[in-house]
Amino acid sequence: MNKIIDLRSDTVTKPSKAMRKAMYEAEVGDDVYKEDPTANELERYAAELLGKEAALFVPSGVMGNQICLNVLTQPGDEVICEKDAHIFHYESGSPAALSGIQLNLVEGKRGIFTPEQVEPLIRPTSAYYMARTKVIEIENTHNRAGGTINPIENIEAISKLAKRYNLFCHLDGARIWNASVETGITPAKYASYFDSVSCCLSKGLGAPIGSIIAGNKDFINEAYRVRKAWGGGMRQVGIIAAAGLYALKNNISRLTEDHEKAKLLAKFLNSFDSVSIDLDSVQTNILMFSPKKKSVEQILTECRENGLLLSQGAVGFIRAVTHMDVSFEDIEIAKKILEKVIG
Ligand code: TLP
């Protein structure tokens, strides 16, 4: 059997030898007593990188987003987010189940909504019979829209609007690193417009497990309590925190390579009449395309039979995600398989 090229997600990346060495050598302690030196160092380093007072290591991106939303809201509150947001589609209904909050969806263009679209959705504080608008959530890069980057001017304008209405802003920055290397805007600059941020270590950065949430000290103190309440307090967690620290220190700048690979693949797909692809939406390491002649399921199956794994995007779309465990040579092989299946 030939090598399988796995473009289902950047979550499939495996820790490198150097990362495993850092894990092996990690100093550990009981993190529930805050005595794990490696977790403490990861949280210090991540807070600095994100320009926030404090950070907390959590087991997953979903837990990161949900803890942030829980800390920022009360049951009965409402969070405004884009209609294709991860917190809406892929977090198992947790905003309702874990925090008793509802989402109010805005239809963005390529995953991006404007302050003009949001303002009419903000509920008047006098309307006691309505849910209370409490948070505006932005996903950057935007997964379901195809890894698109929210322009910093737009983020700034939304954050100003939020302040005017006394609302919090939360960033689902699972792939903020991708946005940052592509635009040259630092993660701290992006994070500066948000009260809370959640960023993944286990996607393009290649760590096996974990996310970081960051905010001010009071926010993180409360998040620490919620993480424990939800069973996310971990003990000798330095073993995995070491991988996260290694990822932040070594694997951010190389993400540009993944973007190049996605663009190569997108350009290639665009040369076929049998698929449609919005090239302008291919800005980072994710690409979405929709087949015109065969069904999504048919293409996923045929690609799989030929050694290429892809995943389902929004309805009618196939998603390919590039990452550190697929080389440029692998992309050439992927092109050949795609040509055979869709050509
Ligand atoms: N996304 C996964 C799937 O859930 C779709 C993927 O393969 O891309 N925010 C964003 C924007 C994400 O894309 C993801 C993961 C998460 C949060 C959640 O991270 P995990 O899976 O670590 O809980």
Short mmCIF file of C-alpha atoms and ligand atoms in Angstrom, two decimals:
data_model
loop_
_atom_site.label_atom_id
_atom_site.label_comp_id
_atom_site.label_asym_id
_atom_site.label_seq_id
_atom_site.Cartn_x
_atom_site.Cartn_y
_atom_site.Cartn_z
CA MET A 1 0.00 0.00 0.00
CA ASN A 2 1.32 3.42 -0.93
CA LYS A 3 1.60 6.18 1.61
CA ILE A 4 -1.70 7.73 2.68
CA ILE A 5 -1.81 11.50 2.22
CA ASP A 6 -4.00 12.84 4.97
CA LEU A 7 -5.49 16.26 4.23
CA ARG A 8 -8.57 15.81 6.43
CA SER A 9 -7.28 18.31 8.98
CA ASP A 10 -4.16 19.83 10.47
CA THR A 11 -5.24 18.11 13.69
CA VAL A 12 -3.75 14.86 12.30
CA THR A 13 -0.16 16.09 12.69
CA LYS A 14 2.02 13.91 14.90
CA PRO A 15 4.70 15.15 17.31
CA SER A 16 8.15 15.26 15.71
CA LYS A 17 11.22 13.60 17.25
CA ALA A 18 12.45 16.93 18.62
CA MET A 19 9.04 17.61 20.15
CA ARG A 20 8.96 14.15 21.71
CA LYS A 21 12.43 14.76 23.16
CA ALA A 22 11.16 17.97 24.78
CA MET A 23 8.23 15.96 26.18
CA TYR A 24 10.52 13.21 27.47
CA GLU A 25 12.76 15.69 29.22
CA ALA A 26 9.97 17.88 30.64
CA GLU A 27 10.07 18.70 34.33
CA VAL A 28 6.71 17.94 35.86
CA GLY A 29 4.70 18.53 39.04
CA ASP A 30 1.06 18.51 40.09
CA ASP A 31 -0.59 21.23 38.02
CA VAL A 32 -3.73 21.24 40.18
CA TYR A 33 -1.38 22.62 42.88
CA LYS A 34 0.10 24.90 40.14
CA GLU A 35 3.37 23.04 40.70
CA ASP A 36 4.11 21.89 37.18
CA PRO A 37 7.05 24.04 36.06
CA THR A 38 6.58 23.23 32.37
CA ALA A 39 2.86 24.07 32.34
CA ASN A 40 3.63 27.25 34.27
CA GLU A 41 6.27 28.19 31.72
CA LEU A 42 3.94 27.43 28.79
CA GLU A 43 1.26 29.66 30.32
CA ARG A 44 3.76 32.45 30.99
CA TYR A 45 5.21 32.23 27.49
CA ALA A 46 1.80 32.07 25.80
CA ALA A 47 0.47 35.04 27.80
CA GLU A 48 3.49 37.05 26.69
CA LEU A 49 3.10 35.98 23.05
CA LEU A 50 -0.57 36.99 23.16
CA GLY A 51 0.09 40.21 25.08
CA LYS A 52 -2.30 39.22 27.86
CA GLU A 53 -1.90 39.27 31.67
CA ALA A 54 -2.41 35.54 32.02
CA ALA A 55 -3.02 32.29 30.14
CA LEU A 56 -4.29 28.82 30.93
CA PHE A 57 -3.47 25.48 29.30
CA VAL A 58 -6.62 23.49 28.47
CA PRO A 59 -7.03 20.04 26.88
CA SER A 60 -8.78 21.12 23.66
CA GLY A 61 -9.97 23.97 21.49
CA VAL A 62 -13.59 23.20 22.27
CA MET A 63 -12.93 23.35 25.99
CA GLY A 64 -11.01 26.60 25.47
CA ASN A 65 -13.88 28.29 23.63
CA GLN A 66 -16.51 26.98 26.01
CA ILE A 67 -14.67 27.99 29.19
CA CYS A 68 -14.24 31.49 27.77
CA LEU A 69 -17.92 31.79 26.87
CA ASN A 70 -18.92 30.42 30.27
CA VAL A 71 -16.79 32.96 32.13
CA LEU A 72 -18.04 35.88 30.05
CA THR A 73 -21.77 35.09 30.31
CA GLN A 74 -24.69 34.19 32.58
CA PRO A 75 -27.40 31.67 31.63
CA GLY A 76 -29.93 33.39 29.36
CA ASP A 77 -27.29 35.56 27.68
CA GLU A 78 -26.67 35.69 23.96
CA VAL A 79 -23.47 35.49 21.92
CA ILE A 80 -23.32 36.96 18.42
CA CYS A 81 -21.24 34.92 15.99
CA GLU A 82 -20.95 34.12 12.29
CA LYS A 83 -23.41 31.55 10.86
CA ASP A 84 -20.58 29.13 10.06
CA ALA A 85 -18.78 29.53 13.38
CA HIS A 86 -17.11 26.49 14.92
CA ILE A 87 -18.88 27.19 18.23
CA PHE A 88 -22.20 26.85 16.38
CA HIS A 89 -21.54 23.83 14.14
CA TYR A 90 -18.90 21.71 15.76
CA GLU A 91 -19.01 22.04 19.54
CA SER A 92 -21.85 19.61 20.27
CA GLY A 93 -24.36 22.29 21.32
CA SER A 94 -22.14 23.19 24.28
CA PRO A 95 -23.05 26.88 24.55
CA ALA A 96 -26.59 25.78 25.42
CA ALA A 97 -25.67 22.61 27.29
CA LEU A 98 -22.81 23.92 29.41
CA SER A 99 -23.58 27.61 29.86
CA GLY A 100 -27.29 28.01 29.12
CA ILE A 101 -26.60 30.62 26.46
CA GLN A 102 -27.90 31.06 22.94
CA LEU A 103 -26.18 32.12 19.74
CA ASN A 104 -27.39 34.81 17.36
CA LEU A 105 -26.00 34.15 13.90
CA VAL A 106 -24.77 36.74 11.40
CA GLU A 107 -24.35 35.84 7.76
CA GLY A 108 -20.80 36.79 6.88
CA LYS A 109 -19.06 36.93 3.52
CA ARG A 110 -16.25 34.37 3.47
CA GLY A 111 -16.87 34.07 7.22
CA ILE A 112 -16.48 37.78 7.90
CA PHE A 113 -19.24 40.03 9.22
CA THR A 114 -19.11 43.79 9.63
CA PRO A 115 -20.03 46.10 12.54
CA GLU A 116 -22.95 47.37 10.44
CA GLN A 117 -24.36 43.83 10.37
CA VAL A 118 -23.89 43.31 14.10
CA GLU A 119 -25.24 46.56 15.50
CA PRO A 120 -28.94 45.88 14.73
CA LEU A 121 -28.65 42.48 16.46
CA ILE A 122 -27.55 43.94 19.78
CA ARG A 123 -30.58 43.77 22.06
CA PRO A 124 -31.66 46.89 23.94
CA THR A 125 -30.76 46.60 27.64
CA SER A 126 -34.25 47.87 28.48
CA ALA A 127 -35.83 44.81 26.81
CA TYR A 128 -35.93 42.52 29.87
CA TYR A 129 -38.01 40.02 27.87
CA MET A 130 -35.15 39.40 25.43
CA ALA A 131 -31.93 37.48 25.88
CA ARG A 132 -29.10 39.77 26.95
CA THR A 133 -26.45 40.29 24.29
CA LYS A 134 -23.16 39.74 26.09
CA VAL A 135 -20.40 38.66 23.69
CA ILE A 136 -19.36 39.09 20.06
CA GLU A 137 -17.35 36.10 18.86
CA ILE A 138 -14.97 36.13 15.90
CA GLU A 139 -13.22 33.10 14.41
CA ASN A 140 -9.86 33.93 12.82
CA THR A 141 -8.90 32.19 10.65
CA HIS A 142 -12.41 31.04 9.82
CA ASN A 143 -12.48 27.28 9.41
CA ARG A 144 -15.76 26.59 7.60
CA ALA A 145 -15.28 29.55 5.27
CA GLY A 146 -11.97 28.00 4.16
CA GLY A 147 -9.29 29.44 6.45
CA THR A 148 -10.10 33.06 5.68
CA ILE A 149 -8.48 35.94 7.54
CA ASN A 150 -10.57 38.64 9.18
CA PRO A 151 -9.07 42.06 8.24
CA ILE A 152 -7.61 43.82 11.27
CA GLU A 153 -9.52 47.06 10.50
CA ASN A 154 -12.77 45.09 10.65
CA ILE A 155 -11.78 43.46 13.95
CA GLU A 156 -10.89 46.86 15.35
CA ALA A 157 -14.23 48.33 14.27
CA ILE A 158 -16.15 45.42 15.83
CA SER A 159 -14.21 45.76 19.07
CA LYS A 160 -15.04 49.50 19.18
CA LEU A 161 -18.70 48.71 18.65
CA ALA A 162 -18.57 46.11 21.44
CA LYS A 163 -17.03 48.61 23.85
CA ARG A 164 -19.71 51.17 22.97
CA TYR A 165 -22.39 48.65 23.97
CA ASN A 166 -20.50 47.21 26.95
CA LEU A 167 -20.11 43.81 25.30
CA PHE A 168 -17.21 41.38 25.54
CA CYS A 169 -15.32 40.08 22.51
CA HIS A 170 -14.08 36.50 22.25
CA LEU A 171 -11.60 35.28 19.65
CA ASP A 172 -11.70 31.67 18.50
CA GLY A 173 -8.11 31.86 17.38
CA ALA A 174 -7.63 28.12 16.91
CA ARG A 175 -5.55 29.10 13.86
CA ILE A 176 -4.58 32.66 14.79
CA TRP A 177 -0.97 31.64 14.10
CA ASN A 178 -1.88 31.07 10.46
CA ALA A 179 -3.48 34.52 10.20
CA SER A 180 -0.45 36.05 11.87
CA VAL A 181 2.25 34.56 9.61
CA GLU A 182 0.21 35.41 6.52
CA THR A 183 -0.43 39.07 7.41
CA GLY A 184 2.64 39.83 9.54
CA ILE A 185 0.28 41.06 12.29
CA THR A 186 1.42 39.65 15.64
CA PRO A 187 -0.80 37.33 17.69
CA ALA A 188 -0.64 39.98 20.45
CA LYS A 189 -2.00 42.66 18.12
CA TYR A 190 -4.89 40.38 17.12
CA ALA A 191 -5.53 39.43 20.75
CA SER A 192 -5.49 43.07 21.88
CA TYR A 193 -9.03 43.55 20.52
CA PHE A 194 -10.47 40.69 22.59
CA ASP A 195 -11.30 40.06 26.24
CA SER A 196 -10.65 36.35 25.81
CA VAL A 197 -8.80 34.31 23.24
CA SER A 198 -8.56 30.59 22.61
CA CYS A 199 -5.67 29.29 20.46
CA CYS A 200 -4.82 25.72 19.48
CA LEU A 201 -1.43 24.09 19.86
CA SER A 202 -2.53 20.83 18.29
CA LYS A 203 -3.42 21.95 14.77
CA GLY A 204 -0.83 23.40 12.40
CA LEU A 205 1.67 23.79 15.24
CA GLY A 206 1.93 20.03 15.56
CA ALA A 207 1.50 19.46 19.30
CA PRO A 208 -0.44 16.29 20.12
CA ILE A 209 -2.85 17.88 22.61
CA GLY A 210 -3.91 21.21 23.96
CA SER A 211 -5.02 24.79 23.63
CA ILE A 212 -4.29 28.05 25.38
CA ILE A 213 -6.81 30.55 26.60
CA ALA A 214 -5.73 34.03 27.60
CA GLY A 215 -7.15 37.19 29.09
CA ASN A 216 -6.72 39.40 32.16
CA LYS A 217 -5.86 37.93 35.58
CA ASP A 218 -9.43 37.96 36.91
CA PHE A 219 -10.69 36.26 33.77
CA ILE A 220 -8.05 33.51 33.98
CA ASN A 221 -8.65 32.97 37.72
CA GLU A 222 -12.28 32.30 36.95
CA ALA A 223 -11.38 30.16 33.92
CA TYR A 224 -9.11 28.10 36.19
CA ARG A 225 -12.09 27.38 38.41
CA VAL A 226 -14.35 26.42 35.47
CA ARG A 227 -11.66 24.18 33.93
CA LYS A 228 -11.47 22.23 37.21
CA ALA A 229 -15.26 22.08 37.52
CA TRP A 230 -15.49 20.57 34.03
CA GLY A 231 -12.86 17.94 34.80
CA GLY A 232 -10.05 19.65 32.93
CA GLY A 233 -7.65 20.02 35.86
CA MET A 234 -4.65 17.89 34.93
CA ARG A 235 -1.81 16.64 37.09
CA GLN A 236 1.71 16.02 35.67
CA VAL A 237 0.68 17.86 32.55
CA GLY A 238 4.19 19.13 31.79
CA ILE A 239 4.61 16.09 29.53
CA ILE A 240 2.15 17.63 27.08
CA ALA A 241 2.75 21.28 27.97
CA ALA A 242 6.34 20.71 26.79
CA ALA A 243 5.01 19.84 23.34
CA GLY A 244 2.95 23.04 23.32
CA LEU A 245 5.91 25.13 24.37
CA TYR A 246 8.05 23.50 21.69
CA ALA A 247 5.30 24.17 19.14
CA LEU A 248 5.03 27.87 20.02
CA LYS A 249 8.79 28.35 19.92
CA ASN A 250 9.55 26.39 16.76
CA ASN A 251 6.54 25.81 14.56
CA ILE A 252 4.83 29.13 13.93
CA SER A 253 6.89 30.69 11.15
CA ARG A 254 6.91 27.49 9.07
CA LEU A 255 3.12 27.73 8.62
CA THR A 256 3.72 29.89 5.53
CA GLU A 257 4.83 26.68 3.81
CA ASP A 258 1.44 25.11 4.50
CA HIS A 259 -0.24 28.15 2.95
CA GLU A 260 1.88 27.75 -0.17
CA LYS A 261 0.85 24.10 -0.42
CA ALA A 262 -2.85 24.99 -0.11
CA LYS A 263 -2.53 27.65 -2.79
CA LEU A 264 -0.76 25.24 -5.15
CA LEU A 265 -3.50 22.69 -4.70
CA ALA A 266 -6.25 25.31 -5.08
CA LYS A 267 -4.78 26.63 -8.32
CA PHE A 268 -4.60 23.11 -9.66
CA LEU A 269 -8.23 22.37 -8.74
CA ASN A 270 -9.30 25.61 -10.36
CA SER A 271 -8.10 24.31 -13.73
CA PHE A 272 -10.89 21.69 -13.81
CA ASP A 273 -14.40 22.44 -15.08
CA SER A 274 -15.74 19.68 -12.85
CA VAL A 275 -15.17 21.58 -9.61
CA SER A 276 -15.82 25.08 -8.41
CA ILE A 277 -13.46 26.83 -6.04
CA ASP A 278 -13.27 30.40 -4.76
CA LEU A 279 -9.55 31.11 -5.10
CA ASP A 280 -9.82 34.36 -3.14
CA SER A 281 -10.93 32.40 -0.10
CA VAL A 282 -7.75 30.31 -0.10
CA GLN A 283 -5.70 32.53 2.18
CA THR A 284 -4.07 30.09 4.61
CA ASN A 285 -3.90 26.30 4.96
CA ILE A 286 -7.52 25.34 4.26
CA LEU A 287 -9.28 25.04 0.94
CA MET A 288 -12.88 24.23 0.14
CA PHE A 289 -14.14 23.13 -3.24
CA SER A 290 -17.44 21.82 -4.51
CA PRO A 291 -17.70 19.10 -7.12
CA LYS A 292 -20.07 19.64 -10.06
CA LYS A 293 -20.26 16.19 -11.62
CA LYS A 294 -19.88 13.70 -8.76
CA SER A 295 -21.25 13.86 -5.26
CA VAL A 296 -19.10 14.89 -2.30
CA GLU A 297 -19.39 11.34 -0.87
CA GLN A 298 -18.32 9.79 -4.18
CA ILE A 299 -15.22 11.95 -4.38
CA LEU A 300 -14.28 11.38 -0.75
CA THR A 301 -14.59 7.62 -1.28
CA GLU A 302 -12.67 7.52 -4.57
CA CYS A 303 -9.89 9.71 -3.18
CA ARG A 304 -9.67 7.47 -0.10
CA GLU A 305 -9.40 4.38 -2.32
CA ASN A 306 -6.48 6.04 -4.06
CA GLY A 307 -4.70 7.00 -0.84
CA LEU A 308 -5.87 10.59 -0.37
CA LEU A 309 -7.94 11.54 2.66
CA LEU A 310 -10.13 14.66 2.46
CA SER A 311 -13.05 15.73 4.63
CA GLN A 312 -16.52 17.20 4.29
CA GLY A 313 -16.77 20.99 4.61
CA ALA A 314 -20.05 22.92 4.62
CA VAL A 315 -22.90 21.15 2.76
CA GLY A 316 -21.76 20.44 -0.81
CA PHE A 317 -18.10 21.24 -0.07
CA ILE A 318 -14.98 19.14 0.28
CA ARG A 319 -12.24 20.37 2.58
CA ALA A 320 -8.50 19.90 2.23
CA VAL A 321 -6.15 21.11 4.96
CA THR A 322 -2.39 21.29 4.49
CA HIS A 323 0.03 20.84 7.38
CA MET A 324 3.57 19.95 8.42
CA ASP A 325 3.15 16.20 7.86
CA VAL A 326 2.45 16.59 4.13
CA SER A 327 5.39 17.61 1.93
CA PHE A 328 5.38 19.44 -1.39
CA GLU A 329 6.00 16.03 -3.00
CA ASP A 330 2.89 14.71 -1.27
CA ILE A 331 0.95 17.62 -2.76
CA GLU A 332 2.13 16.56 -6.22
CA ILE A 333 0.85 13.03 -5.53
CA ALA A 334 -2.42 14.46 -4.20
CA LYS A 335 -2.82 16.41 -7.46
CA LYS A 336 -2.42 13.22 -9.50
CA ILE A 337 -5.04 11.43 -7.40
CA LEU A 338 -7.43 14.38 -7.69
CA GLU A 339 -6.92 14.52 -11.45
CA LYS A 340 -7.80 10.84 -11.69
CA VAL A 341 -10.92 11.24 -9.52
CA ILE A 342 -12.33 14.57 -10.67
CA GLY A 343 -10.64 15.14 -14.02
N1 TLP B 1 -11.78 21.98 14.19
C1 TLP B 1 -11.71 20.65 13.65
C2 TLP B 1 -13.12 20.09 13.46
O1 TLP B 1 -13.85 20.24 14.63
C3 TLP B 1 -13.86 20.71 12.35
C4 TLP B 1 -10.94 20.65 12.35
O2 TLP B 1 -10.59 19.55 11.91
O3 TLP B 1 -10.68 21.73 11.80
N2 TLP B 1 -12.08 26.27 16.72
C5 TLP B 1 -11.84 26.05 15.42
C6 TLP B 1 -11.88 27.19 14.48
C7 TLP B 1 -11.54 24.76 14.97
O4 TLP B 1 -11.32 24.56 13.68
C8 TLP B 1 -11.49 23.70 15.90
C9 TLP B 1 -11.22 22.29 15.44
C10 TLP B 1 -11.75 23.98 17.24
C11 TLP B 1 -12.04 25.28 17.62
C12 TLP B 1 -11.77 22.90 18.30
O5 TLP B 1 -10.55 22.31 18.53
P1 TLP B 1 -10.45 20.85 19.19
O6 TLP B 1 -10.85 19.88 18.13
O7 TLP B 1 -9.04 20.75 19.61
O8 TLP B 1 -11.35 20.79 20.36
#
